[in-house]
Amino acid sequence: MFSISAFSRAVVWALLGTAVTTPVLAQDGITVSGEVRARYESLDGQFRAGRSGSDQALFLRTLVHGRYEADDFAFGIELQDSRAYFDDEGTPLSASYVNPLDILQLYVETPAPGLLGQDWSGHLRLGRQTVSIGSKRQIERVSYANVIKSYTGAHYTSRTDAGDEFHLLAIVPLSRQPGDRGLIGDNTLSGDDEQWNRQIWGVHYRDANAFLGLAEGIMAEAFVYGLNERDSADFATPNRHYTAPGFRLYRRPQTSQWDVDIEGVWRFGSRRATSADSDTDDLDVSATMLFAAAGYTFNAPWKPRLALEYYWASGDDDPNDESFDQYERLFGSRRTDLNNTSLHGPLTPANLSAPGVRLELDPGPRWSARIHYSHASLASETDSWVIAKLRDPSGQSGDVIGQTIDSRVVYDLVPDTLELELGTSVFLPGEFADNAPASPAPDETLFGYAQVAWQF
């Protein structure tokens, strides 16, 4: 556990005060960088079970990352302070929104041999750290969320000049504190703990050369990730023991060119239905996820890119059999592919079938914009709409979650320093969202946010 004493907190706040008045500090191998961000969100038409009406909150996040490099050795520490204001008792806050002053990263880095040949160079990072690999659908350092996930362990990375990558990962996640809703609402300070009873491992390889000669620029990835859990005195788990092999083929967007992104995962193993001590029955797990997108960037003003997309994540067809077939989003992203999240975010890659269309615009070096539409259904009508925590085991409520429209515009007020972001979302409920037991059944859900971020 990394706890912060009163004296340490005073030192940290002094560092924060210095950093936010000094855009960049770089001297004798020491660099300090970071971000100060404020985002106001408003949601009208709550869709989650047991809630109704509207929600709003002001989210503040401050990051300060100090790094010291000497010869082949590097030491880094990053602080995170995430808070919420102007919310009310009905706002669905959790430790994903609020995590007052704590250590996000505390690591050492050292060179390591390239394991795949002379053209490969490697390095090893040990300690508390954030992790993003590949598409970030399997594991990512989130950017939009008010609280960034971090892990403790070892991450080995090896690369070539041609862009090939090889990753080895052995980490444990952190239990973000405080966990109590009342303490979260009060922005109470509490140090995060390593969950040593939950181990994550991964092997991830990327080939940056043309895949099988099919087309120039197509890259391939192959990976295997695993999760092993056991209960501890402080944290109960469903005792998940997962192995998840997968692949990805993609071609990055370029003007006057088709692009593609296909990623699939099969997850197998075992877990229990709940985290209760009395639940000792292991269920067989077989779950799948598939994302597919094909787009084209036009050689025209604003460089419009139009893409067709489809997201599939399996559901559990029978809640009473001896298997669990729902694909769970564990540590990967969802906003990039699906919807604006935080107080909104009705969709996640779990029990989901969502075809969609996306339009991205690039009006100039300081502007970017996108709008995305999805028609979302349950992959299994007897399984849960996970974010809303709604389920009809009989399947009689139908399977259509609804239609989502998400948009955002980003403008650099001061290039590379001060950024403004505005976003809106509309959720139009379908038959399942209207009819599921305990659903608040709003006529529609409207969401908007305004965000300003200063990077130094």
GROMACS .gro file of C-alpha atoms in nm:
model
  456
    1MET     CA    1   0.000   0.000   0.000
    2PHE     CA    2   0.118   0.352  -0.084
    3SER     CA    3  -0.026   0.580   0.184
    4ILE     CA    4   0.032   0.953   0.211
    5SER     CA    5   0.104   1.108   0.549
    6ALA     CA    6   0.010   1.465   0.641
    7PHE     CA    7   0.370   1.576   0.585
    8SER     CA    8   0.381   1.403   0.246
    9ARG     CA    9   0.059   1.570   0.144
   10ALA     CA   10   0.203   1.910   0.223
   11VAL     CA   11   0.507   1.834   0.010
   12VAL     CA   12   0.286   1.710  -0.273
   13TRP     CA   13   0.069   2.021  -0.268
   14ALA     CA   14   0.382   2.235  -0.281
   15LEU     CA   15   0.490   2.041  -0.588
   16LEU     CA   16   0.148   2.092  -0.745
   17GLY     CA   17   0.164   2.465  -0.681
   18THR     CA   18   0.508   2.487  -0.837
   19ALA     CA   19   0.419   2.274  -1.137
   20VAL     CA   20   0.105   2.459  -1.239
   21THR     CA   21   0.290   2.791  -1.240
   22THR     CA   22   0.590   2.651  -1.428
   23PRO     CA   23   0.487   2.523  -1.774
   24VAL     CA   24   0.787   2.290  -1.811
   25LEU     CA   25   1.071   2.213  -1.574
   26ALA     CA   26   1.374   2.042  -1.728
   27GLN     CA   27   1.710   2.055  -1.554
   28ASP     CA   28   1.989   1.804  -1.489
   29GLY     CA   29   1.784   1.513  -1.620
   30ILE     CA   30   1.466   1.612  -1.435
   31THR     CA   31   1.143   1.691  -1.620
   32VAL     CA   32   0.803   1.781  -1.479
   33SER     CA   33   0.487   1.776  -1.689
   34GLY     CA   34   0.119   1.736  -1.631
   35GLU     CA   35  -0.236   1.853  -1.678
   36VAL     CA   36  -0.502   2.056  -1.501
   37ARG     CA   37  -0.851   1.979  -1.631
   38ALA     CA   38  -1.206   2.087  -1.547
   39ARG     CA   39  -1.520   1.932  -1.700
   40TYR     CA   40  -1.883   2.014  -1.628
   41GLU     CA   41  -2.136   1.744  -1.720
   42SER     CA   42  -2.515   1.748  -1.730
   43LEU     CA   43  -2.749   1.454  -1.792
   44ASP     CA   44  -3.128   1.467  -1.822
   45GLY     CA   45  -3.331   1.146  -1.832
   46GLN     CA   46  -3.152   0.890  -1.617
   47PHE     CA   47  -3.162   0.536  -1.765
   48ARG     CA   48  -2.998   0.341  -1.479
   49ALA     CA   49  -3.199   0.108  -1.254
   50GLY     CA   50  -3.327   0.267  -0.935
   51ARG     CA   51  -3.252   0.623  -1.051
   52SER     CA   52  -3.451   0.894  -1.222
   53GLY     CA   53  -3.444   1.260  -1.316
   54SER     CA   54  -3.125   1.448  -1.397
   55ASP     CA   55  -2.763   1.456  -1.281
   56GLN     CA   56  -2.481   1.705  -1.302
   57ALA     CA   57  -2.128   1.738  -1.169
   58LEU     CA   58  -1.810   1.937  -1.202
   59PHE     CA   59  -1.509   1.706  -1.233
   60LEU     CA   60  -1.158   1.832  -1.163
   61ARG     CA   61  -0.843   1.634  -1.240
   62THR     CA   62  -0.481   1.736  -1.183
   63LEU     CA   63  -0.184   1.527  -1.297
   64VAL     CA   64   0.181   1.599  -1.221
   65HIS     CA   65   0.448   1.368  -1.361
   66GLY     CA   66   0.809   1.406  -1.250
   67ARG     CA   67   1.081   1.203  -1.418
   68TYR     CA   68   1.455   1.174  -1.359
   69GLU     CA   69   1.684   1.022  -1.622
   70ALA     CA   70   2.053   0.944  -1.580
   71ASP     CA   71   2.245   0.732  -1.829
   72ASP     CA   72   2.032   0.421  -1.885
   73PHE     CA   73   1.826   0.456  -1.568
   74ALA     CA   74   1.499   0.644  -1.517
   75PHE     CA   75   1.277   0.707  -1.214
   76GLY     CA   76   0.927   0.848  -1.237
   77ILE     CA   77   0.647   0.957  -1.007
   78GLU     CA   78   0.306   1.080  -1.117
   79LEU     CA   79   0.043   1.223  -0.884
   80GLN     CA   80  -0.328   1.223  -0.956
   81ASP     CA   81  -0.594   1.433  -0.783
   82SER     CA   82  -0.951   1.369  -0.905
   83ARG     CA   83  -1.255   1.532  -0.743
   84ALA     CA   84  -1.625   1.599  -0.802
   85TYR     CA   85  -1.839   1.899  -0.702
   86PHE     CA   86  -2.200   2.014  -0.741
   87ASP     CA   87  -2.328   1.654  -0.758
   88ASP     CA   88  -2.620   1.531  -0.545
   89GLU     CA   89  -2.705   1.212  -0.357
   90GLY     CA   90  -2.857   1.052  -0.666
   91THR     CA   91  -2.553   1.109  -0.888
   92PRO     CA   92  -2.396   0.766  -0.963
   93LEU     CA   93  -2.050   0.851  -0.827
   94SER     CA   94  -1.788   0.585  -0.763
   95ALA     CA   95  -1.411   0.558  -0.732
   96SER     CA   96  -1.403   0.585  -1.112
   97TYR     CA   97  -1.498   0.953  -1.072
   98VAL     CA   98  -1.329   1.054  -0.747
   99ASN     CA   99  -0.981   0.967  -0.622
  100PRO     CA  100  -0.832   1.253  -0.418
  101LEU     CA  101  -0.459   1.304  -0.407
  102ASP     CA  102  -0.271   0.979  -0.455
  103ILE     CA  103   0.023   0.823  -0.638
  104LEU     CA  104  -0.078   0.719  -0.989
  105GLN     CA  105   0.270   0.603  -1.094
  106LEU     CA  106   0.591   0.528  -0.905
  107TYR     CA  107   0.832   0.333  -1.122
  108VAL     CA  108   1.187   0.267  -1.233
  109GLU     CA  109   1.294   0.195  -1.591
  110THR     CA  110   1.602   0.020  -1.717
  111PRO     CA  111   1.719  -0.108  -2.058
  112ALA     CA  112   1.659  -0.476  -2.127
  113PRO     CA  113   1.768  -0.713  -2.404
  114GLY     CA  114   1.561  -0.730  -2.720
  115LEU     CA  115   1.426  -1.083  -2.707
  116LEU     CA  116   1.345  -1.128  -3.077
  117GLY     CA  117   1.673  -1.041  -3.245
  118GLN     CA  118   1.947  -0.785  -3.294
  119ASP     CA  119   1.712  -0.529  -3.448
  120TRP     CA  120   1.505  -0.519  -3.129
  121SER     CA  121   1.571  -0.288  -2.833
  122GLY     CA  122   1.392  -0.326  -2.505
  123HIS     CA  123   1.324  -0.166  -2.170
  124LEU     CA  124   1.165  -0.281  -1.846
  125ARG     CA  125   0.938  -0.072  -1.622
  126LEU     CA  126   0.890  -0.188  -1.262
  127GLY     CA  127   0.655  -0.049  -0.998
  128ARG     CA  128   0.322   0.132  -1.003
  129GLN     CA  129   0.238   0.236  -1.358
  130THR     CA  130  -0.030   0.296  -1.621
  131VAL     CA  131  -0.050   0.067  -1.924
  132SER     CA  132  -0.176   0.115  -2.282
  133ILE     CA  133  -0.112  -0.143  -2.554
  134GLY     CA  134  -0.230  -0.170  -2.913
  135SER     CA  135  -0.586  -0.053  -2.976
  136LYS     CA  136  -0.633  -0.014  -2.599
  137ARG     CA  137  -0.944  -0.234  -2.616
  138GLN     CA  138  -0.772  -0.487  -2.387
  139ILE     CA  139  -0.589  -0.250  -2.153
  140GLU     CA  140  -0.549   0.128  -2.164
  141ARG     CA  141  -0.455   0.442  -1.979
  142VAL     CA  142  -0.788   0.623  -2.005
  143SER     CA  143  -0.792   0.989  -2.104
  144TYR     CA  144  -1.156   1.100  -2.070
  145ALA     CA  145  -1.238   0.935  -1.736
  146ASN     CA  146  -1.180   1.151  -1.431
  147VAL     CA  147  -0.979   0.874  -1.261
  148ILE     CA  148  -0.703   0.691  -1.447
  149LYS     CA  149  -0.645   0.324  -1.365
  150SER     CA  150  -0.299   0.213  -1.263
  151TYR     CA  151  -0.130  -0.115  -1.181
  152THR     CA  152   0.173  -0.247  -0.996
  153GLY     CA  153   0.416  -0.494  -1.146
  154ALA     CA  154   0.642  -0.539  -1.448
  155HIS     CA  155   0.597  -0.430  -1.811
  156TYR     CA  156   0.861  -0.529  -2.064
  157THR     CA  157   0.851  -0.359  -2.406
  158SER     CA  158   1.069  -0.430  -2.709
  159ARG     CA  159   1.056  -0.241  -3.041
  160THR     CA  160   1.220  -0.212  -3.381
  161ASP     CA  161   1.273   0.099  -3.592
  162ALA     CA  162   1.019  -0.042  -3.840
  163GLY     CA  163   0.743  -0.021  -3.578
  164ASP     CA  164   0.722  -0.382  -3.459
  165GLU     CA  165   0.639  -0.421  -3.089
  166PHE     CA  166   0.652  -0.698  -2.830
  167HIS     CA  167   0.506  -0.667  -2.478
  168LEU     CA  168   0.524  -0.888  -2.170
  169LEU     CA  169   0.305  -0.791  -1.878
  170ALA     CA  170   0.269  -0.912  -1.518
  171ILE     CA  171   0.074  -0.669  -1.298
  172VAL     CA  172  -0.196  -0.634  -1.033
  173PRO     CA  173  -0.466  -0.364  -1.038
  174LEU     CA  174  -0.521  -0.110  -0.764
  175SER     CA  175  -0.825  -0.086  -0.541
  176ARG     CA  176  -0.913   0.281  -0.568
  177GLN     CA  177  -1.013   0.440  -0.241
  178PRO     CA  178  -1.235   0.551  -0.082
  179GLY     CA  179  -1.500   0.297  -0.178
  180ASP     CA  180  -1.784   0.431   0.036
  181ARG     CA  181  -2.034   0.650  -0.154
  182GLY     CA  182  -2.055   0.905   0.129
  183LEU     CA  183  -1.678   0.945   0.147
  184ILE     CA  184  -1.656   0.968  -0.232
  185GLY     CA  185  -1.912   1.251  -0.233
  186ASP     CA  186  -1.705   1.435   0.029
  187ASN     CA  187  -1.379   1.396  -0.173
  188THR     CA  188  -1.219   1.219   0.122
  189LEU     CA  189  -0.846   1.142   0.097
  190SER     CA  190  -0.751   0.775   0.119
  191GLY     CA  191  -0.451   0.587  -0.021
  192ASP     CA  192  -0.506   0.324  -0.292
  193ASP     CA  193  -0.414  -0.040  -0.231
  194GLU     CA  194  -0.264  -0.304  -0.455
  195GLN     CA  195  -0.499  -0.598  -0.511
  196TRP     CA  196  -0.240  -0.869  -0.476
  197ASN     CA  197  -0.515  -1.132  -0.502
  198ARG     CA  198  -0.582  -1.030  -0.866
  199GLN     CA  199  -0.306  -1.098  -1.119
  200ILE     CA  200  -0.310  -0.979  -1.480
  201TRP     CA  201  -0.066  -1.111  -1.738
  202GLY     CA  202  -0.025  -1.056  -2.109
  203VAL     CA  203   0.181  -1.126  -2.419
  204HIS     CA  204   0.121  -0.888  -2.713
  205TYR     CA  205   0.300  -0.878  -3.050
  206ARG     CA  206   0.260  -0.633  -3.339
  207ASP     CA  207   0.394  -0.684  -3.692
  208ALA     CA  208   0.412  -0.346  -3.867
  209ASN     CA  209   0.488  -0.493  -4.211
  210ALA     CA  210   0.226  -0.554  -4.480
  211PHE     CA  211   0.017  -0.850  -4.362
  212LEU     CA  212   0.056  -1.148  -4.600
  213GLY     CA  213   0.110  -0.901  -4.884
  214LEU     CA  214  -0.262  -0.816  -4.890
  215ALA     CA  215  -0.220  -0.439  -4.894
  216GLU     CA  216   0.041  -0.186  -4.804
  217GLY     CA  217   0.012  -0.052  -4.453
  218ILE     CA  218  -0.194  -0.336  -4.303
  219MET     CA  219  -0.056  -0.433  -3.963
  220ALA     CA  220  -0.127  -0.742  -3.759
  221GLU     CA  221  -0.134  -0.806  -3.385
  222ALA     CA  222  -0.161  -1.127  -3.188
  223PHE     CA  223  -0.202  -1.139  -2.812
  224VAL     CA  224  -0.301  -1.342  -2.507
  225TYR     CA  225  -0.419  -1.184  -2.182
  226GLY     CA  226  -0.505  -1.355  -1.856
  227LEU     CA  227  -0.668  -1.277  -1.522
  228ASN     CA  228  -0.645  -1.487  -1.205
  229GLU     CA  229  -0.834  -1.395  -0.889
  230ARG     CA  230  -0.884  -1.526  -0.540
  231ASP     CA  231  -1.067  -1.377  -0.244
  232SER     CA  232  -0.874  -1.180   0.017
  233ALA     CA  233  -0.971  -1.049   0.358
  234ASP     CA  234  -1.033  -0.702   0.211
  235PHE     CA  235  -1.164  -0.777  -0.138
  236ALA     CA  236  -1.405  -1.049  -0.252
  237THR     CA  237  -1.394  -1.159  -0.616
  238PRO     CA  238  -1.591  -1.392  -0.846
  239ASN     CA  239  -1.274  -1.603  -0.857
  240ARG     CA  240  -1.220  -1.543  -1.227
  241HIS     CA  241  -0.956  -1.750  -1.402
  242TYR     CA  242  -0.947  -1.630  -1.761
  243THR     CA  243  -0.729  -1.677  -2.065
  244ALA     CA  244  -0.809  -1.461  -2.368
  245PRO     CA  245  -0.626  -1.506  -2.699
  246GLY     CA  246  -0.701  -1.256  -2.973
  247PHE     CA  247  -0.589  -1.082  -3.291
  248ARG     CA  248  -0.612  -0.749  -3.469
  249LEU     CA  249  -0.573  -0.641  -3.835
  250TYR     CA  250  -0.575  -0.271  -3.910
  251ARG     CA  251  -0.475   0.000  -4.151
  252ARG     CA  252  -0.452   0.356  -4.026
  253PRO     CA  253  -0.669   0.625  -4.190
  254GLN     CA  254  -0.503   0.828  -4.467
  255THR     CA  255  -0.643   1.069  -4.725
  256SER     CA  256  -0.785   0.903  -5.041
  257GLN     CA  257  -0.748   0.559  -4.888
  258TRP     CA  258  -0.957   0.288  -4.730
  259ASP     CA  259  -0.878   0.193  -4.372
  260VAL     CA  260  -0.980  -0.108  -4.169
  261ASP     CA  261  -0.978  -0.221  -3.804
  262ILE     CA  262  -1.078  -0.574  -3.705
  263GLU     CA  263  -1.017  -0.712  -3.355
  264GLY     CA  264  -1.145  -1.035  -3.205
  265VAL     CA  265  -1.104  -1.213  -2.871
  266TRP     CA  266  -1.211  -1.549  -2.731
  267ARG     CA  267  -1.211  -1.566  -2.351
  268PHE     CA  268  -1.229  -1.901  -2.172
  269GLY     CA  269  -1.181  -2.031  -1.820
  270SER     CA  270  -1.398  -2.029  -1.510
  271ARG     CA  271  -1.565  -1.797  -1.262
  272ARG     CA  272  -1.840  -1.792  -1.002
  273ALA     CA  273  -2.173  -1.622  -1.052
  274THR     CA  274  -2.115  -1.378  -0.764
  275SER     CA  275  -1.847  -1.262  -0.519
  276ALA     CA  276  -2.034  -1.400  -0.216
  277ASP     CA  277  -1.844  -1.628   0.021
  278SER     CA  278  -2.131  -1.876   0.001
  279ASP     CA  279  -2.095  -1.906  -0.376
  280THR     CA  280  -1.852  -2.192  -0.436
  281ASP     CA  281  -1.974  -2.323  -0.772
  282ASP     CA  282  -1.737  -2.269  -1.065
  283LEU     CA  283  -1.901  -2.187  -1.399
  284ASP     CA  284  -1.741  -2.260  -1.734
  285VAL     CA  285  -1.662  -1.943  -1.930
  286SER     CA  286  -1.666  -1.907  -2.308
  287ALA     CA  287  -1.712  -1.549  -2.428
  288THR     CA  288  -1.629  -1.360  -2.747
  289MET     CA  289  -1.577  -1.004  -2.861
  290LEU     CA  290  -1.547  -0.866  -3.215
  291PHE     CA  291  -1.497  -0.511  -3.339
  292ALA     CA  292  -1.495  -0.438  -3.711
  293ALA     CA  293  -1.471  -0.105  -3.892
  294ALA     CA  294  -1.412   0.001  -4.251
  295GLY     CA  295  -1.366   0.366  -4.342
  296TYR     CA  296  -1.258   0.603  -4.615
  297THR     CA  297  -1.098   0.947  -4.585
  298PHE     CA  298  -1.199   1.184  -4.866
  299ASN     CA  299  -0.958   1.427  -5.030
  300ALA     CA  300  -1.182   1.726  -4.962
  301PRO     CA  301  -1.197   2.025  -4.728
  302TRP     CA  302  -1.209   1.920  -4.362
  303LYS     CA  303  -1.081   1.571  -4.467
  304PRO     CA  304  -1.405   1.387  -4.385
  305ARG     CA  305  -1.368   1.021  -4.286
  306LEU     CA  306  -1.680   0.805  -4.307
  307ALA     CA  307  -1.678   0.460  -4.146
  308LEU     CA  308  -1.915   0.170  -4.091
  309GLU     CA  309  -1.861  -0.011  -3.760
  310TYR     CA  310  -1.990  -0.309  -3.569
  311TYR     CA  311  -1.927  -0.406  -3.204
  312TRP     CA  312  -2.020  -0.750  -3.075
  313ALA     CA  313  -1.971  -0.876  -2.720
  314SER     CA  314  -2.140  -1.201  -2.622
  315GLY     CA  315  -2.407  -1.237  -2.356
  316ASP     CA  316  -2.507  -1.515  -2.118
  317ASP     CA  317  -2.804  -1.696  -2.273
  318ASP     CA  318  -2.914  -1.901  -1.973
  319PRO     CA  319  -2.865  -1.763  -1.619
  320ASN     CA  320  -2.945  -2.107  -1.471
  321ASP     CA  321  -2.697  -2.330  -1.653
  322GLU     CA  322  -2.342  -2.415  -1.552
  323SER     CA  323  -2.175  -2.163  -1.784
  324PHE     CA  324  -2.111  -1.788  -1.798
  325ASP     CA  325  -2.088  -1.658  -2.153
  326GLN     CA  326  -2.097  -1.281  -2.109
  327TYR     CA  327  -1.793  -1.097  -2.237
  328GLU     CA  328  -1.685  -0.854  -1.964
  329ARG     CA  329  -1.499  -0.529  -2.021
  330LEU     CA  330  -1.220  -0.559  -1.767
  331PHE     CA  331  -0.940  -0.307  -1.824
  332GLY     CA  332  -0.986  -0.180  -2.180
  333SER     CA  333  -1.145   0.123  -2.342
  334ARG     CA  334  -1.504   0.182  -2.451
  335ARG     CA  335  -1.542   0.553  -2.525
  336THR     CA  336  -1.333   0.556  -2.843
  337ASP     CA  337  -1.555   0.298  -3.014
  338LEU     CA  338  -1.895   0.348  -2.849
  339ASN     CA  339  -2.009   0.660  -2.665
  340ASN     CA  340  -1.932   0.950  -2.434
  341THR     CA  341  -1.895   0.798  -2.087
  342SER     CA  342  -1.873   0.929  -1.728
  343LEU     CA  343  -2.228   1.024  -1.613
  344HIS     CA  344  -2.356   0.900  -1.952
  345GLY     CA  345  -2.205   0.596  -2.129
  346PRO     CA  346  -2.502   0.360  -2.179
  347LEU     CA  347  -2.299   0.115  -2.392
  348THR     CA  348  -2.009  -0.109  -2.298
  349PRO     CA  349  -1.863  -0.420  -2.467
  350ALA     CA  350  -2.067  -0.669  -2.265
  351ASN     CA  351  -2.382  -0.840  -2.399
  352LEU     CA  352  -2.389  -0.600  -2.692
  353SER     CA  353  -2.466  -0.603  -3.063
  354ALA     CA  354  -2.416  -0.253  -3.204
  355PRO     CA  355  -2.383  -0.162  -3.572
  356GLY     CA  356  -2.297   0.203  -3.626
  357VAL     CA  357  -2.166   0.476  -3.852
  358ARG     CA  358  -1.904   0.740  -3.778
  359LEU     CA  359  -1.811   1.073  -3.937
  360GLU     CA  360  -1.482   1.240  -3.843
  361LEU     CA  361  -1.375   1.586  -3.955
  362ASP     CA  362  -1.037   1.759  -3.950
  363PRO     CA  363  -1.102   2.127  -4.033
  364GLY     CA  364  -0.749   2.241  -3.951
  365PRO     CA  365  -0.447   2.195  -3.726
  366ARG     CA  366  -0.636   2.327  -3.422
  367TRP     CA  367  -0.975   2.162  -3.481
  368SER     CA  368  -1.116   1.810  -3.480
  369ALA     CA  369  -1.471   1.678  -3.459
  370ARG     CA  370  -1.666   1.355  -3.477
  371ILE     CA  371  -2.023   1.226  -3.465
  372HIS     CA  372  -2.114   0.862  -3.410
  373TYR     CA  373  -2.444   0.671  -3.434
  374SER     CA  374  -2.516   0.323  -3.294
  375HIS     CA  375  -2.822   0.101  -3.296
  376ALA     CA  376  -2.766  -0.109  -2.983
  377SER     CA  377  -2.924  -0.439  -2.889
  378LEU     CA  378  -2.857  -0.710  -2.633
  379ALA     CA  379  -2.657  -1.000  -2.774
  380SER     CA  380  -2.871  -1.214  -2.541
  381GLU     CA  381  -3.216  -1.086  -2.443
  382THR     CA  382  -3.206  -1.290  -2.119
  383ASP     CA  383  -2.880  -1.127  -2.001
  384SER     CA  384  -2.812  -0.782  -1.852
  385TRP     CA  385  -2.788  -0.436  -1.997
  386VAL     CA  386  -2.472  -0.401  -1.793
  387ILE     CA  387  -2.437  -0.023  -1.748
  388ALA     CA  388  -2.802   0.026  -1.655
  389LYS     CA  389  -2.801  -0.286  -1.430
  390LEU     CA  390  -3.128  -0.405  -1.586
  391ARG     CA  391  -3.215  -0.765  -1.669
  392ASP     CA  392  -3.518  -0.967  -1.770
  393PRO     CA  393  -3.424  -1.338  -1.733
  394SER     CA  394  -3.746  -1.432  -1.914
  395GLY     CA  395  -3.644  -1.243  -2.228
  396GLN     CA  396  -3.994  -1.097  -2.262
  397SER     CA  397  -3.877  -0.733  -2.255
  398GLY     CA  398  -3.717  -0.762  -2.598
  399ASP     CA  399  -3.356  -0.700  -2.694
  400VAL     CA  400  -3.329  -0.345  -2.835
  401ILE     CA  401  -3.142  -0.116  -2.593
  402GLY     CA  402  -3.186   0.189  -2.812
  403GLN     CA  403  -3.016   0.436  -3.043
  404THR     CA  404  -2.722   0.653  -2.944
  405ILE     CA  405  -2.583   0.965  -3.109
  406ASP     CA  406  -2.256   1.100  -2.973
  407SER     CA  407  -2.057   1.402  -3.085
  408ARG     CA  408  -1.761   1.608  -2.974
  409VAL     CA  409  -1.554   1.901  -3.096
  410VAL     CA  410  -1.198   1.976  -2.982
  411TYR     CA  411  -1.026   2.313  -3.033
  412ASP     CA  412  -0.673   2.411  -2.929
  413LEU     CA  413  -0.714   2.755  -2.770
  414VAL     CA  414  -0.336   2.765  -2.729
  415PRO     CA  415  -0.163   2.496  -2.938
  416ASP     CA  416  -0.018   2.213  -2.726
  417THR     CA  417  -0.111   2.400  -2.407
  418LEU     CA  418  -0.479   2.491  -2.363
  419GLU     CA  419  -0.759   2.281  -2.512
  420LEU     CA  420  -1.137   2.323  -2.520
  421GLU     CA  421  -1.365   2.024  -2.575
  422LEU     CA  422  -1.745   2.025  -2.611
  423GLY     CA  423  -1.961   1.714  -2.642
  424THR     CA  424  -2.325   1.610  -2.663
  425SER     CA  425  -2.506   1.276  -2.660
  426VAL     CA  426  -2.861   1.158  -2.720
  427PHE     CA  427  -2.994   0.818  -2.613
  428LEU     CA  428  -3.331   0.710  -2.753
  429PRO     CA  429  -3.454   0.406  -2.556
  430GLY     CA  430  -3.565   0.089  -2.733
  431GLU     CA  431  -3.809  -0.179  -2.622
  432PHE     CA  432  -3.578  -0.335  -2.362
  433ALA     CA  433  -3.491   0.002  -2.203
  434ASP     CA  434  -3.865   0.082  -2.188
  435ASN     CA  435  -3.995  -0.253  -2.063
  436ALA     CA  436  -3.725  -0.414  -1.846
  437PRO     CA  437  -3.819  -0.460  -1.478
  438ALA     CA  438  -3.711  -0.163  -1.258
  439SER     CA  439  -3.628   0.052  -1.562
  440PRO     CA  440  -3.688   0.427  -1.512
  441ALA     CA  441  -3.792   0.428  -1.884
  442PRO     CA  442  -3.706   0.787  -1.975
  443ASP     CA  443  -3.849   0.928  -2.298
  444GLU     CA  444  -3.492   1.013  -2.396
  445THR     CA  445  -3.157   1.085  -2.235
  446LEU     CA  446  -2.971   1.406  -2.315
  447PHE     CA  447  -2.610   1.455  -2.210
  448GLY     CA  448  -2.363   1.737  -2.259
  449TYR     CA  449  -2.025   1.847  -2.129
  450ALA     CA  450  -1.775   2.129  -2.156
  451GLN     CA  451  -1.410   2.067  -2.075
  452VAL     CA  452  -1.099   2.281  -2.054
  453ALA     CA  453  -0.756   2.120  -2.014
  454TRP     CA  454  -0.423   2.292  -1.957
  455GLN     CA  455  -0.117   2.081  -2.032
  456PHE     CA  456   0.224   2.181  -1.908
   0.00000   0.00000   0.00000
